[in-house]
Amino acid sequence: GESVGLHLPTLSVQEGDNSIINCAYSNSASDYFIWYKQESGKGPQFIIDIRSNMDKRQGQRVTVLLNKTVKHLSLQIAATQPGDSAVYFCAEKSNFGNEKLTFGTGTRLTIIP
Amino acid sequence: NAGVTQTPKFRVLKTGQSMTLLCAQDMNHEYMYWYRQDPGMGLRLIHYSVGEGTTAKGEVPDGYNVSRLKKQNFLLGLESAAPSQTSVYFCASSYSESGGVPQANEQFFGPGTRLTVL
């Protein structure tokens, strides 16, 4: 079946360093990918997205890389701050007229002061 | 704009009791969704709606019912709660497609409802 998984369930990074969170997906028909951030006790919050016709997209301090050959997605956070501590989810969608997202299990990022 | 709101924030039920979770959005979104989040399992789609008066099953629909009588509201019902339904429930909404092209795919999430079934 379709699945979206993460390589590492937890990640600890020193404040100020860069972090990379990885995600593998299995549905080759997926053409849209999103990264969400979820802080403790809150709902997921959109960070950045990317379409399958792109291999890189940059936002403010965040970059998403897409490698369709190996079905791999990554989120890079530059100069991490304490507020970046959260669980990060990748999600994928196949654009066949519906808006259903398939979510990964999440990676907990902890920023060490 | 309040975005997506959910009521209640917390609830404790006994096995067999029923309840309804309410989700409301003020962004005029066509699509609305109910997810459950369990430890180590990410978000799983329960039911969703692509417009007022329509609903569809998601990945884990058993034991739940939904209704979308008004565009801005999406209700999730548990007719006979079971301990396996102990979870955190999230509602989300998103734009729809126009002319076959998605206007936006970002789903906006509510703050969640923590439900415990004893």
Tab-separated table of C-alpha atoms in Angstrom:
chain	number	residue	atom	x	y	z
A	1	GLY	CA	0.000	0.000	0.000
A	2	GLU	CA	0.906	3.621	-0.107
A	3	SER	CA	3.032	4.866	2.730
A	4	VAL	CA	5.070	7.824	3.724
A	5	GLY	CA	7.820	7.111	6.193
A	6	LEU	CA	10.651	8.841	7.920
A	7	HIS	CA	14.220	7.621	8.277
A	8	LEU	CA	14.723	8.903	11.828
A	9	PRO	CA	12.102	9.291	14.531
A	10	THR	CA	14.189	11.756	16.609
A	11	LEU	CA	16.832	14.327	15.848
A	12	SER	CA	18.804	16.575	18.191
A	13	VAL	CA	20.634	19.592	16.823
A	14	GLN	CA	22.721	22.287	18.471
A	15	GLU	CA	21.177	25.731	18.345
A	16	GLY	CA	22.527	27.643	15.370
A	17	ASP	CA	23.395	24.519	13.405
A	18	ASN	CA	21.522	23.335	10.331
A	19	SER	CA	19.179	20.369	10.513
A	20	ILE	CA	18.004	17.941	7.881
A	21	ILE	CA	14.876	15.862	8.255
A	22	ASN	CA	14.334	13.075	5.765
A	23	CYS	CA	11.238	11.385	4.415
A	24	ALA	CA	10.693	8.466	2.042
A	25	TYR	CA	7.529	8.024	0.040
A	26	SER	CA	6.342	5.017	-1.895
A	27	ASN	CA	3.604	6.319	-4.213
A	28	SER	CA	5.259	7.233	-7.482
A	29	ALA	CA	2.003	8.916	-8.567
A	30	SER	CA	2.307	11.526	-5.819
A	31	ASP	CA	2.872	14.932	-7.322
A	32	TYR	CA	2.636	17.239	-4.369
A	33	PHE	CA	4.439	17.185	-1.047
A	34	ILE	CA	4.115	19.244	2.101
A	35	TRP	CA	6.066	19.639	5.291
A	36	TYR	CA	4.162	20.403	8.472
A	37	LYS	CA	5.435	21.443	11.873
A	38	GLN	CA	3.569	20.439	15.001
A	39	GLU	CA	4.386	21.978	18.343
A	40	SER	CA	3.321	20.309	21.533
A	41	GLY	CA	-0.423	20.593	22.128
A	42	LYS	CA	-1.104	22.272	18.809
A	43	GLY	CA	-2.314	21.300	15.375
A	44	PRO	CA	0.076	20.856	12.441
A	45	GLN	CA	1.209	24.060	10.790
A	46	PHE	CA	2.206	24.375	7.137
A	47	ILE	CA	5.894	25.052	6.544
A	48	ILE	CA	6.617	24.590	2.867
A	49	ASP	CA	5.436	22.592	-0.111
A	50	ILE	CA	6.834	21.396	-3.405
A	51	ARG	CA	5.395	20.002	-6.602
A	52	SER	CA	6.830	17.033	-8.429
A	53	ASN	CA	7.997	19.183	-11.344
A	54	MET	CA	10.500	20.840	-9.003
A	55	ASP	CA	13.488	19.421	-7.151
A	56	LYS	CA	14.113	22.284	-4.752
A	57	ARG	CA	12.158	25.036	-3.128
A	58	GLN	CA	13.300	27.588	-0.593
A	59	GLY	CA	11.456	29.480	2.060
A	60	GLN	CA	12.545	31.520	5.006
A	61	ARG	CA	15.315	29.443	6.648
A	62	VAL	CA	13.801	26.275	5.174
A	63	THR	CA	14.540	24.368	2.005
A	64	VAL	CA	12.738	21.316	0.691
A	65	LEU	CA	14.504	18.945	-1.665
A	66	LEU	CA	12.727	16.353	-3.751
A	67	ASN	CA	14.445	13.391	-5.372
A	68	LYS	CA	11.862	11.559	-7.440
A	69	THR	CA	14.345	8.949	-8.613
A	70	VAL	CA	14.661	7.493	-5.131
A	71	LYS	CA	11.350	8.856	-3.838
A	72	HIS	CA	12.969	10.910	-1.138
A	73	LEU	CA	12.039	14.213	0.400
A	74	SER	CA	14.038	16.293	2.834
A	75	LEU	CA	13.526	19.424	4.892
A	76	GLN	CA	16.521	21.552	5.695
A	77	ILE	CA	16.280	24.144	8.455
A	78	ALA	CA	19.088	26.668	8.569
A	79	ALA	CA	20.462	28.248	11.746
A	80	THR	CA	18.093	26.392	14.024
A	81	GLN	CA	16.437	28.204	16.902
A	82	PRO	CA	14.769	26.913	20.080
A	83	GLY	CA	11.391	27.599	18.480
A	84	ASP	CA	12.175	25.013	15.825
A	85	SER	CA	11.783	22.232	18.378
A	86	ALA	CA	8.711	20.312	17.244
A	87	VAL	CA	7.559	17.236	15.394
A	88	TYR	CA	7.875	17.529	11.634
A	89	PHE	CA	5.645	15.604	9.254
A	90	CYS	CA	5.942	15.102	5.548
A	91	ALA	CA	2.783	14.474	3.559
A	92	GLU	CA	2.111	13.523	-0.039
A	93	LYS	CA	-0.817	13.884	-2.390
A	94	SER	CA	-1.735	12.404	-5.716
A	95	ASN	CA	-3.494	15.000	-7.815
A	96	PHE	CA	-6.391	12.958	-9.075
A	97	GLY	CA	-9.199	15.322	-8.203
A	98	ASN	CA	-9.129	14.893	-4.473
A	99	GLU	CA	-7.328	16.621	-1.707
A	100	LYS	CA	-6.402	13.658	0.465
A	101	LEU	CA	-2.981	13.810	2.043
A	102	THR	CA	-1.025	10.818	3.308
A	103	PHE	CA	1.096	11.711	6.324
A	104	GLY	CA	4.298	10.220	7.583
A	105	THR	CA	4.775	9.256	11.226
A	106	GLY	CA	6.818	12.336	12.092
A	107	THR	CA	10.317	13.241	13.301
A	108	ARG	CA	10.835	14.950	16.618
A	109	LEU	CA	13.422	17.703	16.330
A	110	THR	CA	14.995	18.936	19.535
A	111	ILE	CA	17.190	22.036	19.524
A	112	ILE	CA	19.892	21.941	22.161
A	113	PRO	CA	20.710	25.419	23.597
B	1	ASN	CA	-10.224	35.319	11.027
B	2	ALA	CA	-10.350	32.570	13.619
B	3	GLY	CA	-9.220	29.967	11.055
B	4	VAL	CA	-10.204	26.448	12.080
B	5	THR	CA	-11.730	25.986	15.504
B	6	GLN	CA	-12.681	22.789	17.313
B	7	THR	CA	-14.929	22.118	20.268
B	8	PRO	CA	-14.492	20.696	22.804
B	9	LYS	CA	-10.764	20.794	23.560
B	10	PHE	CA	-10.900	17.850	25.949
B	11	ARG	CA	-13.440	15.155	26.662
B	12	VAL	CA	-13.605	11.972	28.713
B	13	LEU	CA	-16.207	9.376	27.787
B	14	LYS	CA	-17.206	6.023	29.133
B	15	THR	CA	-17.370	3.063	26.776
B	16	GLY	CA	-20.656	3.098	24.900
B	17	GLN	CA	-21.337	6.794	25.288
B	18	SER	CA	-21.843	9.002	22.270
B	19	MET	CA	-20.572	12.454	21.439
B	20	THR	CA	-20.122	14.912	18.602
B	21	LEU	CA	-17.009	16.925	17.830
B	22	LEU	CA	-17.578	20.214	16.085
B	23	CYS	CA	-15.236	21.810	13.575
B	24	ALA	CA	-15.800	25.270	12.163
B	25	GLN	CA	-13.829	27.284	9.618
B	26	ASP	CA	-14.281	30.869	8.500
B	27	MET	CA	-12.091	30.755	5.387
B	28	ASN	CA	-14.845	29.675	2.986
B	29	HIS	CA	-12.967	26.461	2.245
B	30	GLU	CA	-14.697	23.776	0.227
B	31	TYR	CA	-12.833	20.819	1.649
B	32	MET	CA	-12.845	19.704	5.249
B	33	TYR	CA	-11.248	16.716	6.968
B	34	TRP	CA	-11.190	14.803	10.217
B	35	TYR	CA	-7.987	13.071	11.330
B	36	ARG	CA	-6.965	11.148	14.372
B	37	GLN	CA	-3.449	11.213	15.732
B	38	ASP	CA	-2.063	8.387	17.810
B	39	PRO	CA	1.485	8.052	19.179
B	40	GLY	CA	3.921	6.844	16.545
B	41	MET	CA	1.272	6.675	13.823
B	42	GLY	CA	1.088	10.194	12.493
B	43	LEU	CA	-2.209	11.547	11.198
B	44	ARG	CA	-4.798	9.181	9.759
B	45	LEU	CA	-7.771	10.409	7.775
B	46	ILE	CA	-11.156	9.389	9.191
B	47	HIS	CA	-13.636	11.125	6.882
B	48	TYR	CA	-13.547	14.112	4.615
B	49	SER	CA	-15.907	16.353	2.686
B	50	VAL	CA	-15.456	18.056	-0.666
B	51	GLY	CA	-18.403	20.373	-0.207
B	52	GLU	CA	-21.576	21.127	1.671
B	53	GLY	CA	-23.809	18.081	1.852
B	54	THR	CA	-21.104	15.619	0.794
B	55	THR	CA	-18.945	13.267	2.838
B	56	ALA	CA	-16.562	10.437	2.056
B	57	LYS	CA	-14.654	7.783	3.958
B	58	GLY	CA	-10.992	8.110	4.650
B	59	GLU	CA	-8.457	5.600	5.860
B	60	VAL	CA	-10.030	4.710	9.231
B	61	PRO	CA	-13.787	5.485	9.079
B	62	ASP	CA	-15.183	2.626	11.190
B	63	GLY	CA	-16.968	3.740	14.347
B	64	TYR	CA	-17.369	7.328	13.174
B	65	ASN	CA	-19.970	9.291	11.263
B	66	VAL	CA	-19.800	12.788	9.850
B	67	SER	CA	-22.099	15.454	8.532
B	68	ARG	CA	-21.538	18.640	6.525
B	69	LEU	CA	-24.864	20.431	6.632
B	70	LYS	CA	-23.251	23.841	6.393
B	71	LYS	CA	-20.151	24.728	4.416
B	72	GLN	CA	-18.372	26.134	7.427
B	73	ASN	CA	-19.062	23.218	9.775
B	74	PHE	CA	-17.968	19.597	9.792
B	75	LEU	CA	-19.207	17.352	12.572
B	76	LEU	CA	-17.630	14.095	13.701
B	77	GLY	CA	-19.830	11.712	15.658
B	78	LEU	CA	-19.035	8.708	17.786
B	79	GLU	CA	-22.215	6.705	18.304
B	80	SER	CA	-20.803	4.203	20.790
B	81	ALA	CA	-17.356	5.141	21.993
B	82	ALA	CA	-14.699	2.466	22.484
B	83	PRO	CA	-11.312	2.676	24.247
B	84	SER	CA	-9.642	2.245	20.836
B	85	GLN	CA	-11.026	5.656	19.930
B	86	THR	CA	-8.910	7.345	22.574
B	87	SER	CA	-6.887	9.754	20.494
B	88	VAL	CA	-6.315	13.356	19.547
B	89	TYR	CA	-8.673	14.457	16.800
B	90	PHE	CA	-7.776	17.172	14.328
B	91	CYS	CA	-9.992	18.930	11.874
B	92	ALA	CA	-8.580	20.609	8.783
B	93	SER	CA	-9.848	22.551	5.809
B	94	SER	CA	-8.486	23.520	2.406
B	95	TYR	CA	-9.310	25.258	-0.832
B	96	SER	CA	-10.662	23.370	-3.793
B	97	GLU	CA	-9.671	23.024	-7.379
B	98	SER	CA	-10.759	25.426	-10.085
B	99	GLY	CA	-10.759	24.309	-13.701
B	100	GLY	CA	-8.850	21.209	-12.734
B	101	VAL	CA	-6.033	23.192	-11.199
B	102	PRO	CA	-5.695	23.171	-7.410
B	103	GLN	CA	-5.931	26.655	-6.052
B	104	ALA	CA	-4.046	25.650	-2.981
B	105	ASN	CA	-3.271	22.370	-1.352
B	106	GLU	CA	-2.359	23.541	2.084
B	107	GLN	CA	-4.592	22.143	4.758
B	108	PHE	CA	-5.228	24.401	7.714
B	109	PHE	CA	-5.542	22.542	10.992
B	110	GLY	CA	-7.488	23.222	14.124
B	111	PRO	CA	-5.961	22.968	17.618
B	112	GLY	CA	-7.250	19.432	18.239
B	113	THR	CA	-9.592	17.641	20.633
B	114	ARG	CA	-8.111	15.224	23.122
B	115	LEU	CA	-10.588	12.385	23.689
B	116	THR	CA	-10.223	9.680	26.296
B	117	VAL	CA	-12.577	6.711	26.359
B	118	LEU	CA	-12.550	4.739	29.588
